[in-house]
C-alpha cells in the first residue's frame, strides 16, 4: 500500500533535505508533524506523504507510519470544509439528476426579463485559471508561486498574429510565469533555460507582460465588474474551458451527483464565485457549456460531472446537461430568444489515440486504462472518439429539430470550438433553419469574423470570445493600443438588432 511513496519518501528523508527546493516541497511538514523538515525522521516523511504528498496523489502513501516523532501518526491537520453545506436541491422546479446525462436536450425553465431599457448580455470563455493547492492531495500548480489559492494564468505557447508562426513554446512561457519575467541573457535553448546555466528565464520573444499575463483572469473579471455597473447584463453566455488545466480535479463518477466534493467546492469558490461579483454581476445566471479542458484536455476522465451537479447548489451556474437550451422572454419589449447550448468537443477527440497526444481528449498516452462508463461517459481510450462522435451527432440532430420548431425572434447557438469548425453544418442551420448568431471560444483571443470569413457559413455572424484569461492569450497583449488578447463581449439585444 506504500509502494507509490516508498522510494520518494526514503529519498526525501535523506538526500532530499539538502535539495534547494526542499523548503517548498516540505513546507507542510511542521503543520502535520510539528517538526521542521530538517529534523524529521523517515517515519515523519511517511506521515507527510500519507497526509499531503509533495507532488500530488501519485506519490501518496496508502498507510501512515506505525510510529512517528509526535503521535498519533495517522492524524493530519484539518482544513475548514467548503463543501459541507452544499447539498444539491430542487432548482427552478427541476430535480437534481441521478446521472450527468439525464437532462441532455432539456429546456431549462423560461427566463423572463422585464423592463423597457437597453438589454445587455455578456459573453466570455476560456476564463478559469489554475487553482493552486486545493487540498493536501489536490494541486493544480504549473510554476513557482502557483501553489497559492488561484486563479493563476496557465502558461502556453504563443504565435505571431500576422504570420501564425510560433514565437514562444509552452515551456518558455511557464518559465516566464515562474521567474516573474526574468530576462534571458546570451543564448538560451527552447525551454527558456540558459545554455551556460540551469537558471530559468523568460525569452524576449514570448511577449510576456507580467502586469497582464500572470493575472489575466483577474483583470478581465475586474473589467466585467466595472462595465456591469452601467451595462447591467441580465445573464452571461459562457463558452467553456471553465477550469484549467484539466477541469475539476478528480475523476468522473468518483463523487455522486447528489454530492459536491471538497475539491469542486474549492475550485468553484476560488475561480468562479470569488472572481465574478459586484453590482451588476451578483446573482446573474451563467448559461454554460463544457470546453475541451473541462473534459480533461488531454484526457476524458476529469470530474466534468461535478460541473453539471453544481447547477443544483448555485444560484447562477446553469449547466444542467452537456447540450440543452434556454428560452428568454422580454415581454415589455415584445421579443424572445432561444439559446442552444451544445458540445463541440468532438473536434479534439481524435480517432487515432496517438494523434496530438498533448491536446487529444482521447489520447492513448494520458488516458491509460481509465473509464467513465459507470456514469455513461467515454468507456475507454479506444471507444472515446466514437462516444464523442455520437454525442455530437445527437446534439446536431437535436438542435436542428429545435430550430425548426422555434418561434422566437432570435436563435443563438453557444458552443466551445471556434468559428470555422463544422462550417457546412452551421451554414445549413443558418440558411435553412434561421440560426442568427454563433458564439464560440477555444482560440485564446477576441475575434469578430469578418464578412469574407462568414461567407463560408452562408453569412452567419460568429465571434470568438476565448480571451477570458484562464490561459495566456494567443498573441502578446499590447498595452499601447486596442488589442484582442484578453477580454469579453457585451451584447445589446433588442427585437430587431443585436449590437456586439
PDB file of N, CA and C in Angstrom, residues 151-217:
ATOM      1  N   UNK A 151      -7.036  32.485  -8.870  1.00  0.00           N
ATOM      2  CA  UNK A 151      -6.563  31.911 -10.129  1.00  0.00           C
ATOM      3  C   UNK A 151      -5.151  32.328 -10.524  1.00  0.00           C
ATOM      4  N   UNK A 152      -4.481  31.401 -11.223  1.00  0.00           N
ATOM      5  CA  UNK A 152      -3.190  31.674 -11.847  1.00  0.00           C
ATOM      6  C   UNK A 152      -3.324  31.361 -13.328  1.00  0.00           C
ATOM      7  N   UNK A 153      -2.821  32.236 -14.177  1.00  0.00           N
ATOM      8  CA  UNK A 153      -2.926  32.026 -15.620  1.00  0.00           C
ATOM      9  C   UNK A 153      -2.117  30.804 -16.030  1.00  0.00           C
ATOM     10  N   UNK A 154      -2.712  29.960 -16.865  1.00  0.00           N
ATOM     11  CA  UNK A 154      -1.987  28.805 -17.386  1.00  0.00           C
ATOM     12  C   UNK A 154      -1.023  29.252 -18.475  1.00  0.00           C
ATOM     13  N   UNK A 155       0.242  28.841 -18.362  1.00  0.00           N
ATOM     14  CA  UNK A 155       1.237  29.157 -19.375  1.00  0.00           C
ATOM     15  C   UNK A 155       1.099  28.255 -20.588  1.00  0.00           C
ATOM     16  N   UNK A 156       1.289  28.833 -21.773  1.00  0.00           N
ATOM     17  CA  UNK A 156       1.099  28.091 -23.027  1.00  0.00           C
ATOM     18  C   UNK A 156       1.872  28.798 -24.131  1.00  0.00           C
ATOM     19  N   UNK A 157       2.090  28.079 -25.231  1.00  0.00           N
ATOM     20  CA  UNK A 157       2.827  28.664 -26.361  1.00  0.00           C
ATOM     21  C   UNK A 157       2.101  29.883 -26.931  1.00  0.00           C
ATOM     22  N   UNK A 158       2.853  30.693 -27.675  1.00  0.00           N
ATOM     23  CA  UNK A 158       2.292  31.865 -28.337  1.00  0.00           C
ATOM     24  C   UNK A 158       2.676  31.873 -29.816  1.00  0.00           C
ATOM     25  N   UNK A 159       1.857  32.586 -30.612  1.00  0.00           N
ATOM     26  CA  UNK A 159       2.127  32.705 -32.041  1.00  0.00           C
ATOM     27  C   UNK A 159       2.134  34.166 -32.453  1.00  0.00           C
ATOM     28  N   UNK A 160       2.721  34.424 -33.614  1.00  0.00           N
ATOM     29  CA  UNK A 160       2.654  35.759 -34.200  1.00  0.00           C
ATOM     30  C   UNK A 160       1.313  35.889 -34.920  1.00  0.00           C
ATOM     31  N   UNK A 161       0.540  36.897 -34.565  1.00  0.00           N
ATOM     32  CA  UNK A 161      -0.818  37.046 -35.080  1.00  0.00           C
ATOM     33  C   UNK A 161      -0.835  37.179 -36.608  1.00  0.00           C
ATOM     34  N   UNK A 162       0.199  37.794 -37.183  1.00  0.00           N
ATOM     35  CA  UNK A 162       0.209  38.032 -38.628  1.00  0.00           C
ATOM     36  C   UNK A 162       0.717  36.821 -39.404  1.00  0.00           C
ATOM     37  N   UNK A 163       1.832  36.234 -38.962  1.00  0.00           N
ATOM     38  CA  UNK A 163       2.428  35.123 -39.702  1.00  0.00           C
ATOM     39  C   UNK A 163       1.886  33.775 -39.268  1.00  0.00           C
ATOM     40  N   UNK A 164       1.246  33.704 -38.085  1.00  0.00           N
ATOM     41  CA  UNK A 164       0.733  32.468 -37.491  1.00  0.00           C
ATOM     42  C   UNK A 164       1.856  31.499 -37.137  1.00  0.00           C
ATOM     43  N   UNK A 165       3.083  31.991 -37.035  1.00  0.00           N
ATOM     44  CA  UNK A 165       4.217  31.158 -36.660  1.00  0.00           C
ATOM     45  C   UNK A 165       4.456  31.252 -35.158  1.00  0.00           C
ATOM     46  N   UNK A 166       4.991  30.176 -34.600  1.00  0.00           N
ATOM     47  CA  UNK A 166       5.254  30.144 -33.166  1.00  0.00           C
ATOM     48  C   UNK A 166       6.354  31.101 -32.767  1.00  0.00           C
ATOM     49  N   UNK A 167       6.138  31.832 -31.666  1.00  0.00           N
ATOM     50  CA  UNK A 167       7.167  32.748 -31.167  1.00  0.00           C
ATOM     51  C   UNK A 167       7.585  32.388 -29.742  1.00  0.00           C
ATOM     52  N   UNK A 168       6.883  31.421 -29.120  1.00  0.00           N
ATOM     53  CA  UNK A 168       7.191  31.069 -27.739  1.00  0.00           C
ATOM     54  C   UNK A 168       6.629  29.679 -27.462  1.00  0.00           C
ATOM     55  N   UNK A 169       7.448  28.790 -26.922  1.00  0.00           N
ATOM     56  CA  UNK A 169       6.993  27.449 -26.569  1.00  0.00           C
ATOM     57  C   UNK A 169       6.309  27.466 -25.201  1.00  0.00           C
ATOM     58  N   UNK A 170       5.517  26.450 -24.940  1.00  0.00           N
ATOM     59  CA  UNK A 170       4.817  26.379 -23.652  1.00  0.00           C
ATOM     60  C   UNK A 170       5.796  26.385 -22.487  1.00  0.00           C
ATOM     61  N   UNK A 171       6.897  25.625 -22.614  1.00  0.00           N
ATOM     62  CA  UNK A 171       7.886  25.588 -21.539  1.00  0.00           C
ATOM     63  C   UNK A 171       8.501  26.943 -21.273  1.00  0.00           C
ATOM     64  N   UNK A 172       8.720  27.710 -22.346  1.00  0.00           N
ATOM     65  CA  UNK A 172       9.272  29.052 -22.194  1.00  0.00           C
ATOM     66  C   UNK A 172       8.296  29.963 -21.451  1.00  0.00           C
ATOM     67  N   UNK A 173       7.008  29.886 -21.816  1.00  0.00           N
ATOM     68  CA  UNK A 173       6.021  30.738 -21.158  1.00  0.00           C
ATOM     69  C   UNK A 173       5.856  30.362 -19.690  1.00  0.00           C
ATOM     70  N   UNK A 174       5.903  29.075 -19.393  1.00  0.00           N
ATOM     71  CA  UNK A 174       5.818  28.642 -17.996  1.00  0.00           C
ATOM     72  C   UNK A 174       6.979  29.215 -17.194  1.00  0.00           C
ATOM     73  N   UNK A 175       8.169  29.231 -17.802  1.00  0.00           N
ATOM     74  CA  UNK A 175       9.323  29.822 -17.125  1.00  0.00           C
ATOM     75  C   UNK A 175       9.162  31.324 -16.961  1.00  0.00           C
ATOM     76  N   UNK A 176       8.536  31.985 -17.934  1.00  0.00           N
ATOM     77  CA  UNK A 176       8.256  33.416 -17.784  1.00  0.00           C
ATOM     78  C   UNK A 176       7.383  33.650 -16.559  1.00  0.00           C
ATOM     79  N   UNK A 177       6.359  32.806 -16.388  1.00  0.00           N
ATOM     80  CA  UNK A 177       5.458  32.931 -15.239  1.00  0.00           C
ATOM     81  C   UNK A 177       6.202  32.685 -13.936  1.00  0.00           C
ATOM     82  N   UNK A 178       6.982  31.591 -13.897  1.00  0.00           N
ATOM     83  CA  UNK A 178       7.644  31.194 -12.656  1.00  0.00           C
ATOM     84  C   UNK A 178       8.769  32.100 -12.228  1.00  0.00           C
ATOM     85  N   UNK A 179       9.396  32.808 -13.200  1.00  0.00           N
ATOM     86  CA  UNK A 179      10.509  33.705 -12.858  1.00  0.00           C
ATOM     87  C   UNK A 179      10.082  35.160 -12.813  1.00  0.00           C
ATOM     88  N   UNK A 180       8.761  35.394 -12.961  1.00  0.00           N
ATOM     89  CA  UNK A 180       8.227  36.757 -12.982  1.00  0.00           C
ATOM     90  C   UNK A 180       8.867  37.598 -14.079  1.00  0.00           C
ATOM     91  N   UNK A 181       9.112  36.938 -15.212  1.00  0.00           N
ATOM     92  CA  UNK A 181       9.617  37.652 -16.383  1.00  0.00           C
ATOM     93  C   UNK A 181      11.098  37.909 -16.397  1.00  0.00           C
ATOM     94  N   UNK A 182      11.874  37.147 -15.624  1.00  0.00           N
ATOM     95  CA  UNK A 182      13.325  37.341 -15.601  1.00  0.00           C
ATOM     96  C   UNK A 182      13.903  37.191 -17.001  1.00  0.00           C
ATOM     97  N   UNK A 183      14.576  38.210 -17.491  1.00  0.00           N
ATOM     98  CA  UNK A 183      15.065  38.214 -18.859  1.00  0.00           C
ATOM     99  C   UNK A 183      16.216  37.229 -19.053  1.00  0.00           C
ATOM    100  N   UNK A 184      16.203  36.549 -20.219  1.00  0.00           N
ATOM    101  CA  UNK A 184      17.312  35.683 -20.585  1.00  0.00           C
ATOM    102  C   UNK A 184      18.469  36.542 -21.099  1.00  0.00           C
ATOM    103  N   UNK A 185      19.668  36.121 -20.793  1.00  0.00           N
ATOM    104  CA  UNK A 185      20.848  36.816 -21.304  1.00  0.00           C
ATOM    105  C   UNK A 185      21.670  35.828 -22.113  1.00  0.00           C
ATOM    106  N   UNK A 186      22.257  36.308 -23.183  1.00  0.00           N
ATOM    107  CA  UNK A 186      23.043  35.424 -24.038  1.00  0.00           C
ATOM    108  C   UNK A 186      22.139  34.453 -24.785  1.00  0.00           C
ATOM    109  N   UNK A 187      22.699  33.309 -25.138  1.00  0.00           N
ATOM    110  CA  UNK A 187      21.934  32.296 -25.854  1.00  0.00           C
ATOM    111  C   UNK A 187      21.114  31.482 -24.858  1.00  0.00           C
ATOM    112  N   UNK A 188      19.960  31.046 -25.289  1.00  0.00           N
ATOM    113  CA  UNK A 188      19.137  30.176 -24.445  1.00  0.00           C
ATOM    114  C   UNK A 188      18.482  29.136 -25.326  1.00  0.00           C
ATOM    115  N   UNK A 189      18.164  28.015 -24.715  1.00  0.00           N
ATOM    116  CA  UNK A 189      17.560  26.950 -25.506  1.00  0.00           C
ATOM    117  C   UNK A 189      16.050  27.137 -25.560  1.00  0.00           C
ATOM    118  N   UNK A 190      15.377  26.188 -26.193  1.00  0.00           N
ATOM    119  CA  UNK A 190      13.940  26.327 -26.430  1.00  0.00           C
ATOM    120  C   UNK A 190      13.084  25.863 -25.248  1.00  0.00           C
ATOM    121  N   UNK A 191      13.661  25.775 -24.089  1.00  0.00           N
ATOM    122  CA  UNK A 191      12.870  25.565 -22.874  1.00  0.00           C
ATOM    123  C   UNK A 191      13.039  26.748 -21.947  1.00  0.00           C
ATOM    124  N   UNK A 192      13.592  27.811 -22.460  1.00  0.00           N
ATOM    125  CA  UNK A 192      13.735  29.025 -21.673  1.00  0.00           C
ATOM    126  C   UNK A 192      14.852  28.945 -20.657  1.00  0.00           C
ATOM    127  N   UNK A 193      15.741  27.969 -20.753  1.00  0.00           N
ATOM    128  CA  UNK A 193      16.842  27.841 -19.801  1.00  0.00           C
ATOM    129  C   UNK A 193      18.141  28.247 -20.484  1.00  0.00           C
ATOM    130  N   UNK A 194      18.944  29.019 -19.782  1.00  0.00           N
ATOM    131  CA  UNK A 194      20.206  29.490 -20.340  1.00  0.00           C
ATOM    132  C   UNK A 194      21.110  28.309 -20.689  1.00  0.00           C
ATOM    133  N   UNK A 195      21.843  28.429 -21.798  1.00  0.00           N
ATOM    134  CA  UNK A 195      22.766  27.374 -22.190  1.00  0.00           C
ATOM    135  C   UNK A 195      23.999  27.324 -21.292  1.00  0.00           C
ATOM    136  N   UNK A 196      24.310  28.415 -20.629  1.00  0.00           N
ATOM    137  CA  UNK A 196      25.503  28.445 -19.782  1.00  0.00           C
ATOM    138  C   UNK A 196      25.164  28.231 -18.320  1.00  0.00           C
ATOM    139  N   UNK A 197      23.871  28.143 -18.008  1.00  0.00           N
ATOM    140  CA  UNK A 197      23.465  27.974 -16.621  1.00  0.00           C
ATOM    141  C   UNK A 197      22.078  27.340 -16.587  1.00  0.00           C
ATOM    142  N   UNK A 198      21.776  26.501 -15.579  1.00  0.00           N
ATOM    143  CA  UNK A 198      20.451  25.892 -15.499  1.00  0.00           C
ATOM    144  C   UNK A 198      19.368  26.853 -15.007  1.00  0.00           C
ATOM    145  N   UNK A 199      19.741  28.109 -14.781  1.00  0.00           N
ATOM    146  CA  UNK A 199      18.770  29.077 -14.277  1.00  0.00           C
ATOM    147  C   UNK A 199      17.670  29.322 -15.308  1.00  0.00           C
ATOM    148  N   UNK A 200      16.429  29.280 -14.882  1.00  0.00           N
ATOM    149  CA  UNK A 200      15.313  29.524 -15.794  1.00  0.00           C
ATOM    150  C   UNK A 200      15.172  31.016 -16.053  1.00  0.00           C
ATOM    151  N   UNK A 201      14.649  31.337 -17.252  1.00  0.00           N
ATOM    152  CA  UNK A 201      14.496  32.735 -17.615  1.00  0.00           C
ATOM    153  C   UNK A 201      13.383  32.867 -18.644  1.00  0.00           C
ATOM    154  N   UNK A 202      13.063  34.099 -19.020  1.00  0.00           N
ATOM    155  CA  UNK A 202      11.941  34.395 -19.905  1.00  0.00           C
ATOM    156  C   UNK A 202      12.447  35.019 -21.207  1.00  0.00           C
ATOM    157  N   UNK A 203      12.367  34.288 -22.334  1.00  0.00           N
ATOM    158  CA  UNK A 203      12.830  34.837 -23.619  1.00  0.00           C
ATOM    159  C   UNK A 203      12.016  36.058 -24.033  1.00  0.00           C
ATOM    160  N   UNK A 204      12.672  37.009 -24.628  1.00  0.00           N
ATOM    161  CA  UNK A 204      12.005  38.235 -25.068  1.00  0.00           C
ATOM    162  C   UNK A 204      10.892  37.939 -26.074  1.00  0.00           C
ATOM    163  N   UNK A 205      11.117  36.928 -26.916  1.00  0.00           N
ATOM    164  CA  UNK A 205      10.163  36.617 -27.968  1.00  0.00           C
ATOM    165  C   UNK A 205       8.798  36.179 -27.476  1.00  0.00           C
ATOM    166  N   UNK A 206       8.683  35.809 -26.202  1.00  0.00           N
ATOM    167  CA  UNK A 206       7.399  35.359 -25.676  1.00  0.00           C
ATOM    168  C   UNK A 206       6.392  36.505 -25.527  1.00  0.00           C
ATOM    169  N   UNK A 207       6.891  37.722 -25.552  1.00  0.00           N
ATOM    170  CA  UNK A 207       5.987  38.860 -25.394  1.00  0.00           C
ATOM    171  C   UNK A 207       5.301  38.869 -24.050  1.00  0.00           C
ATOM    172  N   UNK A 208       5.981  38.324 -23.053  1.00  0.00           N
ATOM    173  CA  UNK A 208       5.395  38.222 -21.715  1.00  0.00           C
ATOM    174  C   UNK A 208       5.247  39.603 -21.083  1.00  0.00           C
ATOM    175  N   UNK A 209       4.052  39.909 -20.640  1.00  0.00           N
ATOM    176  CA  UNK A 209       3.759  41.190 -19.990  1.00  0.00           C
ATOM    177  C   UNK A 209       3.343  40.888 -18.559  1.00  0.00           C
ATOM    178  N   UNK A 210       4.256  40.990 -17.590  1.00  0.00           N
ATOM    179  CA  UNK A 210       3.976  40.498 -16.234  1.00  0.00           C
ATOM    180  C   UNK A 210       2.772  41.128 -15.564  1.00  0.00           C
ATOM    181  N   UNK A 211       2.545  42.413 -15.809  1.00  0.00           N
ATOM    182  CA  UNK A 211       1.424  43.071 -15.136  1.00  0.00           C
ATOM    183  C   UNK A 211       0.085  42.658 -15.742  1.00  0.00           C
ATOM    184  N   UNK A 212       0.130  41.934 -16.874  1.00  0.00           N
ATOM    185  CA  UNK A 212      -1.104  41.489 -17.535  1.00  0.00           C
ATOM    186  C   UNK A 212      -1.216  39.966 -17.520  1.00  0.00           C
ATOM    187  N   UNK A 213      -0.234  39.289 -18.120  1.00  0.00           N
ATOM    188  CA  UNK A 213      -0.364  37.853 -18.362  1.00  0.00           C
ATOM    189  C   UNK A 213      -0.557  37.021 -17.099  1.00  0.00           C
ATOM    190  N   UNK A 214       0.171  37.329 -16.047  1.00  0.00           N
ATOM    191  CA  UNK A 214       0.133  36.472 -14.869  1.00  0.00           C
ATOM    192  C   UNK A 214      -1.172  36.617 -14.083  1.00  0.00           C
ATOM    193  N   UNK A 215      -1.923  37.688 -14.316  1.00  0.00           N
ATOM    194  CA  UNK A 215      -3.186  37.879 -13.601  1.00  0.00           C
ATOM    195  C   UNK A 215      -4.321  38.214 -14.563  1.00  0.00           C
ATOM    196  N   UNK A 216      -4.280  37.554 -15.718  1.00  0.00           N
ATOM    197  CA  UNK A 216      -5.212  37.885 -16.795  1.00  0.00           C
ATOM    198  C   UNK A 216      -6.666  37.666 -16.398  1.00  0.00           C
ATOM    199  N   UNK A 217      -6.984  36.526 -15.766  1.00  0.00           N
ATOM    200  CA  UNK A 217      -8.387  36.293 -15.398  1.00  0.00           C
ATOM    201  C   UNK A 217      -8.889  37.366 -14.441  1.00  0.00           C
TER     202      UNK A 217
END
